[in-house]
């Protein structure tokens, strides 16, 4: 049994930036001193540098290429509403305005998507660039632009790029942003022109962070070094369909006609079984299935080495919108007019993503002065800086929201490499290869060779030394080829095929009804999202779009698969008409919060085996039902209040048992009393929430965390463990010190609702082996559940004493649960002074893991906030001007703009801002007006 050898604080120091030259340090020091009230020369230099990049927001500007004048109206928060008379003018102006506020962010995004970060930030980013070049997002984006997108979409992308480039024309680095001024002292980087492909590439980066269960595939395989099949199954319990309802409960699908069928069993008119409704002739390269790695012991050494290396690469990649695929959630729900005060639908959405500065979202309105065949848009909502159109929002007819569906669209393969090829179906096939040159600021370029299978799967193992080493004892089935030097790792992912998602964005923006919306959704291939819908005619709906593969083996997407076996090929994709949807359900509302889409007993296709477990979705449903029972009606503010619900469902389960524990220590009893009468609400000022979450963190660590392999545990947590290869009775002298290797915000157990289900299932097994822990020094061990809970209560008391002080009257959840907003590049890797200038915070937050107000934290890594509701909105379809919205930060990406973080305090307090849409409302809220002229 593993034994603690170090006390883990759960905090991991950030890595320091690269050393700068003396000149760079001096200039940065002068800059920061000036920014905080320093000397005259520094003040002159810094003020001119900061102000040089602020956008012009009043008066008029000439913009070459416009066919007519365009108005840009901004409100008190700098949120722009654009008015034009043609589509091309509208999107050209969008590109110009977004570049005014956010070009540095846009530039970093496109360099990340293209694997060109080293051009901006030097050799520290070469490893990331190698991995991203191997994935080849920009190449796929270029294929999409050339072969998949409509002519209209290409024209919009071209117009947008023209607007961005008009902004860049004649500007040097400091004229664009403060960050470029800082970069100018360490390299000679200069921004290049924007291209349509740059916009499309960002969709690939977004899809990467929302890619589904790839990390679960890795984790399940890594667990085999310490745990057996039954133990691993304990940690991945079945989705509780009987308790937490799936999204689609009344609606179904029709595989032949796509017509909606209400109630009853699933329609299977296209056939039965796993292959019904599948597109023929789809590319087919393997899906993961059982590789025989489900047993513990030394037989998994090789696979552990490969997957550990891959995990390290994934940990180091900068997230595009989320925590590298982990913890990505969101809430959205819609309530029909029968249950609302207005008699028309209300729609709420709050995507949960990594906190960033500026926020990943950019609020904006795009309005044609007169909607016609030449100018087709009147839409407002949340956009991505760098991409035309609106991603989430509403037009004059409909509103829509999104949550990540979590469907399984990524598979890892073990590949037997032989010479210059790989083994498949008994034959050696050649790799497709290409050479990539990585330019490095301040250094020499580096060349790499990217290898892909004939199915387009990149060989990820080429990017890390550990990935090319496969142990001679790797456990695979008897049909596996000779191990030789081991196996490589390849990736099959739907986003590596060109698609039509960019077309879908514009089609949604101009949709007028449910039929239009469904047609638009069918184009939304990657990433697969849960789409909710409402319209001004009092209809509500849900649809699941996406390019979702089918596999010949049940549950074959849950672990890495043998790439040499044709049985593990993808067999096609589920037809769009065969995907679940729901329209005007009798219950009058629809909730999506990353729970299961549909009960598999009523649906013939496997979407994934790794859903979120439905804690948030069921809580939202319960809140809605409590409001509408006995004929109650829901208001816009009721929807806002639901978004702020801080209830802890795991506390509701555990606290009654914790209160029955009789701790001997009076200080622990004092802390225990905090839980008496607690309503399980995690407000920022709650001492009870602070203590409970510390107990929960320690329960997880004692029962599970200390028993996981080092590859899943957080860096800095070291244990004495029994070597894997030993047999016989435990021997303390034989134990070795083993330290965790995973980034703290991605380590396990993370404390999310999967762990809720794990613990829920074990509560009725008080003598389970999971509750048994050894003595550590003078600390008692545990042989059952209640003894482990007692020890967790003791450990939590002293952990909070160290963090918050001995006096429990001073404790609060917010003091532990803090949000820091960091500039996405120089705010994390730059010199300390520059980080001080660019970053903001902390904010003490309410909410918590798997609460509706999902200010997520990783229980293995600490209490700090690692993902948040990145925005919140409530759309009122009865009166669009009474809709409400808020962003995490502000409209501007300029560090000393008034709109850098001017929404954050209100966001933290749960407030929403007025969201004007009509011409009259927008004009009434306008404080600054800029006219762009031809």
JSON list of C-alpha atoms in Angstrom, two decimals, residues 16-21 25 186:
[
{"chain": "A", "resi": 16, "resn": "UNK", "atom": "CA", "xyz": [9.74, 30.95, -14.48]},
{"chain": "A", "resi": 17, "resn": "UNK", "atom": "CA", "xyz": [10.17, 32.67, -17.82]},
{"chain": "A", "resi": 18, "resn": "UNK", "atom": "CA", "xyz": [13.33, 32.46, -19.87]},
{"chain": "A", "resi": 19, "resn": "UNK", "atom": "CA", "xyz": [16.16, 34.67, -18.73]},
{"chain": "A", "resi": 20, "resn": "UNK", "atom": "CA", "xyz": [16.18, 37.98, -20.51]},
{"chain": "A", "resi": 21, "resn": "UNK", "atom": "CA", "xyz": [19.13, 40.13, -21.37]},
{"chain": "A", "resi": 25, "resn": "UNK", "atom": "CA", "xyz": [15.10, 43.50, -17.81]},
{"chain": "A", "resi": 186, "resn": "UNK", "atom": "CA", "xyz": [13.87, 40.13, -27.04]}
]
